[in-house]
Tab-separated table of N, CA, C and O in Angstrom:
chain	number	residue	atom	x	y	z
A	122	MET	N	0.818	-1.187	0.000
A	122	MET	CA	0.000	0.000	0.000
A	122	MET	C	0.865	1.255	0.000
A	122	MET	O	0.556	2.202	-0.709
A	123	THR	N	1.919	1.228	0.793
A	123	THR	CA	2.818	2.381	0.841
A	123	THR	C	3.425	2.643	-0.532
A	123	THR	O	3.492	3.786	-0.984
A	124	SER	N	3.830	1.579	-1.198
A	124	SER	CA	4.416	1.722	-2.529
A	124	SER	C	3.422	2.331	-3.509
A	124	SER	O	3.778	3.204	-4.302
A	125	GLU	N	2.184	1.883	-3.476
A	125	GLU	CA	1.166	2.417	-4.386
A	125	GLU	C	0.927	3.899	-4.131
A	125	GLU	O	0.899	4.706	-5.057
A	126	LEU	N	0.762	4.279	-2.881
A	126	LEU	CA	0.503	5.688	-2.562
A	126	LEU	C	1.702	6.566	-2.904
A	126	LEU	O	1.544	7.665	-3.431
A	127	ALA	N	2.905	6.068	-2.631
A	127	ALA	CA	4.111	6.835	-2.952
A	127	ALA	C	4.293	6.960	-4.466
A	127	ALA	O	4.657	8.026	-4.973
A	128	THR	N	4.025	5.894	-5.196
A	128	THR	CA	4.120	5.943	-6.659
A	128	THR	C	3.127	6.950	-7.226
A	128	THR	O	3.459	7.729	-8.122
A	129	ASN	N	1.910	6.956	-6.704
A	129	ASN	CA	0.915	7.932	-7.158
A	129	ASN	C	1.394	9.355	-6.904
A	129	ASN	O	1.201	10.239	-7.734
A	130	ALA	N	2.029	9.579	-5.753
A	130	ALA	CA	2.528	10.915	-5.428
A	130	ALA	C	3.633	11.334	-6.394
A	130	ALA	O	3.674	12.476	-6.850
A	131	VAL	N	4.529	10.412	-6.712
A	131	VAL	CA	5.620	10.720	-7.640
A	131	VAL	C	5.064	11.019	-9.029
A	131	VAL	O	5.511	11.933	-9.715
A	132	ARG	N	4.061	10.252	-9.453
A	132	ARG	CA	3.486	10.416	-10.780
A	132	ARG	C	2.534	11.611	-10.876
A	132	ARG	O	2.205	12.052	-11.968
A	133	ALA	N	2.101	12.125	-9.733
A	133	ALA	CA	1.158	13.250	-9.729
A	133	ALA	C	1.805	14.471	-10.372
A	133	ALA	O	3.020	14.634	-10.368
A	134	ASP	N	0.993	15.314	-10.891
A	134	ASP	CA	1.473	16.548	-11.507
A	134	ASP	C	1.770	17.555	-10.398
A	134	ASP	O	1.084	18.551	-10.230
A	135	ALA	N	2.810	17.281	-9.624
A	135	ALA	CA	3.146	18.105	-8.475
A	135	ALA	C	3.911	19.348	-8.906
A	135	ALA	O	4.575	19.358	-9.926
A	136	THR	N	3.834	20.369	-8.092
A	136	THR	CA	4.584	21.596	-8.313
A	136	THR	C	6.064	21.304	-8.140
A	136	THR	O	6.470	20.689	-7.159
A	137	TYR	N	6.866	21.741	-9.086
A	137	TYR	CA	8.304	21.501	-9.037
A	137	TYR	C	8.893	22.007	-7.731
A	137	TYR	O	8.581	23.095	-7.274
A	138	GLY	N	9.732	21.198	-7.126
A	138	GLY	CA	10.427	21.614	-5.912
A	138	GLY	C	9.703	21.270	-4.626
A	138	GLY	O	10.247	21.454	-3.555
A	139	GLN	N	8.494	20.773	-4.728
A	139	GLN	CA	7.759	20.394	-3.523
A	139	GLN	C	8.103	18.965	-3.138
A	139	GLN	O	8.273	18.101	-3.988
A	140	ASP	N	8.193	18.737	-1.852
A	140	ASP	CA	8.551	17.417	-1.348
A	140	ASP	C	7.342	16.497	-1.278
A	140	ASP	O	6.205	16.934	-1.173
A	141	ILE	N	7.649	15.226	-1.308
A	141	ILE	CA	6.662	14.197	-1.030
A	141	ILE	C	6.963	13.705	0.373
A	141	ILE	O	8.122	13.450	0.710
A	142	GLY	N	5.940	13.611	1.195
A	142	GLY	CA	6.150	13.195	2.580
A	142	GLY	C	5.475	11.876	2.879
A	142	GLY	O	4.438	11.541	2.294
A	143	LEU	N	6.064	11.115	3.778
A	143	LEU	CA	5.525	9.839	4.212
A	143	LEU	C	5.386	9.870	5.719
A	143	LEU	O	6.324	10.253	6.426
A	144	GLY	N	4.226	9.490	6.200
A	144	GLY	CA	4.005	9.398	7.637
A	144	GLY	C	3.472	8.027	7.996
A	144	GLY	O	2.654	7.460	7.268
A	145	ILE	N	3.970	7.495	9.100
A	145	ILE	CA	3.509	6.199	9.603
A	145	ILE	C	3.244	6.366	11.088
A	145	ILE	O	4.112	6.827	11.835
A	146	GLU	N	2.037	6.010	11.501
A	146	GLU	CA	1.678	6.115	12.911
A	146	GLU	C	1.156	4.760	13.378
A	146	GLU	O	0.232	4.200	12.797
A	147	LEU	N	1.768	4.248	14.429
A	147	LEU	CA	1.364	2.975	15.009
A	147	LEU	C	0.734	3.244	16.361
A	147	LEU	O	1.333	3.898	17.212
A	148	THR	N	-0.488	2.783	16.527
A	148	THR	CA	-1.169	2.896	17.811
A	148	THR	C	-1.449	1.476	18.298
A	148	THR	O	-1.177	0.507	17.589
A	149	GLY	N	-2.013	1.355	19.461
A	149	GLY	CA	-2.336	0.029	19.973
A	149	GLY	C	-3.350	-0.703	19.122
A	149	GLY	O	-3.364	-1.924	19.059
A	150	ALA	N	-4.195	0.033	18.430
A	150	ALA	CA	-5.276	-0.593	17.671
A	150	ALA	C	-5.048	-0.637	16.171
A	150	ALA	O	-5.753	-1.333	15.455
A	151	GLY	N	-4.080	0.119	15.662
A	151	GLY	CA	-3.947	0.147	14.215
A	151	GLY	C	-2.706	0.854	13.713
A	151	GLY	O	-1.881	1.353	14.474
A	152	LEU	N	-2.628	0.879	12.404
A	152	LEU	CA	-1.529	1.510	11.693
A	152	LEU	C	-2.132	2.485	10.689
A	152	LEU	O	-3.098	2.140	9.998
A	153	ARG	N	-1.577	3.683	10.628
A	153	ARG	CA	-2.028	4.682	9.659
A	153	ARG	C	-0.835	5.084	8.810
A	153	ARG	O	0.209	5.469	9.334
A	154	LEU	N	-1.001	4.972	7.506
A	154	LEU	CA	0.007	5.389	6.541
A	154	LEU	C	-0.498	6.650	5.864
A	154	LEU	O	-1.679	6.730	5.509
A	155	GLU	N	0.384	7.614	5.650
A	155	GLU	CA	0.020	8.847	4.944
A	155	GLU	C	1.106	9.181	3.939
A	155	GLU	O	2.290	9.082	4.251
A	156	VAL	N	0.697	9.589	2.750
A	156	VAL	CA	1.627	10.092	1.750
A	156	VAL	C	1.093	11.449	1.297
A	156	VAL	O	-0.061	11.551	0.866
A	157	ALA	N	1.930	12.472	1.412
A	157	ALA	CA	1.537	13.835	1.046
A	157	ALA	C	2.310	14.273	-0.189
A	157	ALA	O	3.465	13.907	-0.375
A	158	ASP	N	1.642	15.049	-1.042
A	158	ASP	CA	2.312	15.660	-2.187
A	158	ASP	C	1.676	17.008	-2.467
A	158	ASP	O	0.675	17.361	-1.864
A	159	SER	N	2.261	17.759	-3.385
A	159	SER	CA	1.801	19.126	-3.639
A	159	SER	C	0.776	19.227	-4.760
A	159	SER	O	0.299	20.314	-5.065
A	160	ALA	N	0.425	18.111	-5.376
A	160	ALA	CA	-0.551	18.139	-6.474
A	160	ALA	C	-1.967	18.246	-5.919
A	160	ALA	O	-2.278	17.702	-4.856
A	161	ASP	N	-2.827	18.940	-6.646
A	161	ASP	CA	-4.204	19.116	-6.201
A	161	ASP	C	-5.118	17.962	-6.591
A	161	ASP	O	-6.109	17.704	-5.933
A	162	GLY	N	-4.811	17.254	-7.669
A	162	GLY	CA	-5.681	16.169	-8.120
A	162	GLY	C	-5.779	15.072	-7.083
A	162	GLY	O	-4.821	14.759	-6.386
A	163	LYS	N	-6.964	14.504	-6.929
A	163	LYS	CA	-7.183	13.466	-5.932
A	163	LYS	C	-7.326	12.108	-6.611
A	163	LYS	O	-8.043	11.977	-7.597
A	164	PRO	N	-6.645	11.087	-6.082
A	164	PRO	CA	-6.773	9.754	-6.667
A	164	PRO	C	-8.188	9.219	-6.472
A	164	PRO	O	-8.826	9.503	-5.455
A	165	GLU	N	-8.652	8.483	-7.450
A	165	GLU	CA	-9.991	7.906	-7.383
A	165	GLU	C	-9.926	6.435	-7.738
A	165	GLU	O	-9.202	6.036	-8.644
A	166	LEU	N	-10.696	5.651	-7.018
A	166	LEU	CA	-10.819	4.237	-7.319
A	166	LEU	C	-11.556	4.106	-8.643
A	166	LEU	O	-12.597	4.724	-8.846
A	167	ARG	N	-10.993	3.352	-9.576
A	167	ARG	CA	-11.644	3.194	-10.867
A	167	ARG	C	-11.354	1.810	-11.420
A	167	ARG	O	-10.516	1.085	-10.897
A	168	CYS	N	-12.036	1.476	-12.455
A	168	CYS	CA	-11.856	0.194	-13.128
A	168	CYS	C	-11.139	0.458	-14.448
A	168	CYS	O	-11.732	0.998	-15.383
A	169	ALA	N	-9.871	0.089	-14.515
A	169	ALA	CA	-9.084	0.329	-15.730
A	169	ALA	C	-9.475	-0.667	-16.816
A	169	ALA	O	-9.805	-1.820	-16.541
A	170	GLY	N	-9.433	-0.211	-18.041
A	170	GLY	CA	-9.718	-1.069	-19.182
A	170	GLY	C	-8.575	-2.040	-19.438
A	170	GLY	O	-7.454	-1.846	-18.968
A	171	ASP	N	-8.850	-3.076	-20.189
A	171	ASP	CA	-7.843	-4.102	-20.476
A	171	ASP	C	-6.610	-3.538	-21.168
A	171	ASP	O	-5.508	-4.054	-20.988
A	172	ASP	N	-6.777	-2.496	-21.965
A	172	ASP	CA	-5.650	-1.938	-22.709
A	172	ASP	C	-4.958	-0.782	-21.974
A	172	ASP	O	-3.994	-0.223	-22.480
A	173	GLU	N	-5.398	-0.441	-20.775
A	173	GLU	CA	-4.788	0.644	-20.008
A	173	GLU	C	-3.622	0.121	-19.167
A	173	GLU	O	-3.697	-0.953	-18.573
A	174	VAL	N	-2.542	0.892	-19.134
A	174	VAL	CA	-1.351	0.512	-18.390
A	174	VAL	C	-1.493	0.880	-16.914
A	174	VAL	O	-0.986	0.186	-16.037
A	175	CYS	N	-2.173	1.964	-16.613
A	175	CYS	CA	-2.311	2.464	-15.243
A	175	CYS	C	-3.774	2.402	-14.805
A	175	CYS	O	-4.663	2.196	-15.613
A	176	GLY	N	-3.984	2.608	-13.522
A	176	GLY	CA	-5.339	2.755	-13.022
A	176	GLY	C	-5.849	1.606	-12.183
A	176	GLY	O	-7.022	1.568	-11.827
A	177	ARG	N	-4.979	0.679	-11.832
A	177	ARG	CA	-5.425	-0.468	-11.059
A	177	ARG	C	-4.945	-0.464	-9.608
A	177	ARG	O	-5.400	-1.257	-8.794
A	178	GLY	N	-4.022	0.396	-9.266
A	178	GLY	CA	-3.342	0.348	-7.977
A	178	GLY	C	-4.200	0.585	-6.755
A	178	GLY	O	-3.933	0.030	-5.696
A	179	LEU	N	-5.226	1.414	-6.875
A	179	LEU	CA	-6.054	1.673	-5.698
A	179	LEU	C	-7.031	0.538	-5.409
A	179	LEU	O	-7.551	0.453	-4.301
A	180	ALA	N	-7.252	-0.350	-6.349
A	180	ALA	CA	-8.162	-1.482	-6.103
A	180	ALA	C	-7.642	-2.380	-4.985
A	180	ALA	O	-8.393	-2.697	-4.053
A	181	PRO	N	-6.370	-2.795	-5.004
A	181	PRO	CA	-5.896	-3.592	-3.871
A	181	PRO	C	-5.812	-2.791	-2.573
A	181	PRO	O	-6.034	-3.333	-1.495
A	182	VAL	N	-5.508	-1.500	-2.661
A	182	VAL	CA	-5.505	-0.659	-1.465
A	182	VAL	C	-6.904	-0.651	-0.859
A	182	VAL	O	-7.083	-0.857	0.350
A	183	ASP	N	-7.908	-0.458	-1.684
A	183	ASP	CA	-9.288	-0.440	-1.222
A	183	ASP	C	-9.700	-1.789	-0.631
A	183	ASP	O	-10.407	-1.849	0.370
A	184	ALA	N	-9.246	-2.860	-1.244
A	184	ALA	CA	-9.614	-4.207	-0.782
A	184	ALA	C	-8.932	-4.573	0.537
A	184	ALA	O	-9.529	-5.259	1.367
A	185	LEU	N	-7.701	-4.125	0.739
A	185	LEU	CA	-6.933	-4.533	1.913
A	185	LEU	C	-7.051	-3.585	3.102
A	185	LEU	O	-6.930	-4.002	4.248
A	186	ALA	N	-7.286	-2.309	2.832
A	186	ALA	CA	-7.352	-1.316	3.913
A	186	ALA	C	-8.688	-1.391	4.635
A	186	ALA	O	-9.716	-1.722	4.040
A	187	ASP	N	-8.656	-1.076	5.916
A	187	ASP	CA	-9.910	-0.950	6.653
A	187	ASP	C	-10.615	0.349	6.280
A	187	ASP	O	-11.836	0.426	6.301
A	188	ASP	N	-9.818	1.354	5.918
A	188	ASP	CA	-10.364	2.634	5.463
A	188	ASP	C	-9.247	3.380	4.747
A	188	ASP	O	-8.068	3.148	5.010
A	189	TRP	N	-9.599	4.257	3.840
A	189	TRP	CA	-8.618	5.122	3.185
A	189	TRP	C	-9.342	6.347	2.670
A	189	TRP	O	-10.560	6.356	2.520
A	190	GLY	N	-8.581	7.402	2.408
A	190	GLY	CA	-9.190	8.615	1.906
A	190	GLY	C	-8.147	9.651	1.532
A	190	GLY	O	-6.944	9.395	1.557
A	191	VAL	N	-8.651	10.834	1.210
A	191	VAL	CA	-7.802	11.940	0.768
A	191	VAL	C	-8.217	13.185	1.545
A	191	VAL	O	-9.408	13.454	1.702
A	192	ALA	N	-7.240	13.931	2.016
A	192	ALA	CA	-7.504	15.181	2.729
A	192	ALA	C	-6.627	16.277	2.135
A	192	ALA	O	-5.550	16.003	1.615
A	193	SER	N	-7.102	17.507	2.222
A	193	SER	CA	-6.303	18.648	1.774
A	193	SER	C	-5.117	18.830	2.708
A	193	SER	O	-5.190	18.545	3.892
A	194	ARG	N	-4.015	19.319	2.144
A	194	ARG	CA	-2.798	19.553	2.912
A	194	ARG	C	-2.610	21.049	3.091
A	194	ARG	O	-2.846	21.826	2.162
A	195	ASP	N	-2.196	21.460	4.283
A	195	ASP	CA	-1.900	22.870	4.525
A	195	ASP	C	-0.853	23.339	3.524
A	195	ASP	O	0.144	22.665	3.302
A	196	GLY	N	-1.090	24.463	2.889
A	196	GLY	CA	-0.165	25.004	1.910
A	196	GLY	C	-0.383	24.471	0.503
A	196	GLY	O	0.383	24.747	-0.397
A	197	GLY	N	-1.419	23.670	0.308
A	197	GLY	CA	-1.728	23.124	-1.008
A	197	GLY	C	-1.343	21.668	-1.125
A	197	GLY	O	-0.519	21.161	-0.388
A	198	GLY	N	-1.993	21.017	-2.025
A	198	GLY	CA	-1.734	19.602	-2.223
A	198	GLY	C	-2.682	18.747	-1.406
A	198	GLY	O	-3.748	19.184	-0.989
A	199	LYS	N	-2.254	17.514	-1.171
A	199	LYS	CA	-3.136	16.559	-0.507
A	199	LYS	C	-2.350	15.564	0.316
A	199	LYS	O	-1.143	15.423	0.178
A	200	VAL	N	-3.072	14.868	1.167
A	200	VAL	CA	-2.555	13.730	1.926
A	200	VAL	C	-3.479	12.563	1.640
A	200	VAL	O	-4.692	12.663	1.818
A	201	VAL	N	-2.924	11.474	1.156
A	201	VAL	CA	-3.689	10.244	0.956
A	201	VAL	C	-3.320	9.335	2.120
A	201	VAL	O	-2.148	9.121	2.409
A	202	TRP	N	-4.330	8.814	2.818
A	202	TRP	CA	-4.092	8.029	4.021
A	202	TRP	C	-4.779	6.672	3.936
A	202	TRP	O	-5.760	6.494	3.218
A	203	VAL	N	-4.222	5.728	4.663
A	203	VAL	CA	-4.746	4.367	4.755
A	203	VAL	C	-4.724	3.970	6.221
A	203	VAL	O	-3.733	4.200	6.913
A	204	SER	N	-5.806	3.356	6.691
A	204	SER	CA	-5.865	2.837	8.059
A	204	SER	C	-5.988	1.322	8.015
A	204	SER	O	-6.782	0.781	7.232
A	205	LEU	N	-5.207	0.675	8.849
A	205	LEU	CA	-5.239	-0.777	8.971
A	205	LEU	C	-5.441	-1.129	10.435
A	205	LEU	O	-4.693	-0.664	11.300
A	206	ALA	N	-6.443	-1.933	10.732
A	206	ALA	CA	-6.648	-2.407	12.091
A	206	ALA	C	-5.658	-3.530	12.358
A	206	ALA	O	-5.402	-4.367	11.489
A	207	LEU	N	-5.089	-3.528	13.548
A	207	LEU	CA	-4.134	-4.558	13.926
A	207	LEU	C	-4.728	-5.425	15.017
A	207	LEU	O	-5.397	-4.936	15.918
A	208	SER	N	-4.487	-6.693	14.924
A	208	SER	CA	-4.879	-7.593	15.995
A	208	SER	C	-3.640	-8.370	16.416
A	208	SER	O	-2.899	-8.884	15.588
A	209	LEU	N	-3.407	-8.387	17.697
A	209	LEU	CA	-2.246	-9.093	18.222
A	209	LEU	C	-2.676	-10.493	18.628
A	209	LEU	O	-3.702	-10.680	19.272
A	210	SER	N	-1.881	-11.457	18.240
A	210	SER	CA	-2.169	-12.830	18.643
A	210	SER	C	-1.869	-13.007	20.127
A	210	SER	O	-1.094	-12.258	20.716
A	211	GLU	N	-2.470	-14.001	20.700
A	211	GLU	CA	-2.272	-14.264	22.117
A	211	GLU	C	-0.795	-14.491	22.394
A	211	GLU	O	-0.118	-15.236	21.675
A	212	GLY	N	-0.269	-13.833	23.400
A	212	GLY	CA	1.130	-13.974	23.759
A	212	GLY	C	2.068	-13.027	23.020
A	212	GLY	O	3.262	-13.043	23.246
A	213	ALA	N	1.532	-12.208	22.116
A	213	ALA	CA	2.383	-11.278	21.364
A	213	ALA	C	2.885	-10.178	22.295
A	213	ALA	O	2.200	-9.761	23.210
A	214	VAL	N	4.079	-9.716	22.034
A	214	VAL	CA	4.679	-8.658	22.837
A	214	VAL	C	4.277	-7.314	22.250
A	214	VAL	O	4.329	-7.102	21.063
A	215	ARG	N	3.892	-6.392	23.120
A	215	ARG	CA	3.521	-5.049	22.678
A	215	ARG	C	4.656	-4.113	22.816
A	215	ARG	O	5.370	-3.997	23.710
């Protein structure tokens, strides 16, 4: 999922010189991944045609994530985030 979101950020029509940021937050209940870029366009889940090279990456993100979305970023651009619920097996160390 991180690779897909980061690839989308790199491929986005971002303003030259703006950084791409990655954030990872681990809590007791879950993991949140965030990728920020300076482009205004928002990724959308879609069904790519058989002859299209791109457009399939968000389908596995949507299928595997517990939730995901897009938020505006201060100063322009966006943050695409993914939330994953974590369950610890019995006896796992925290």
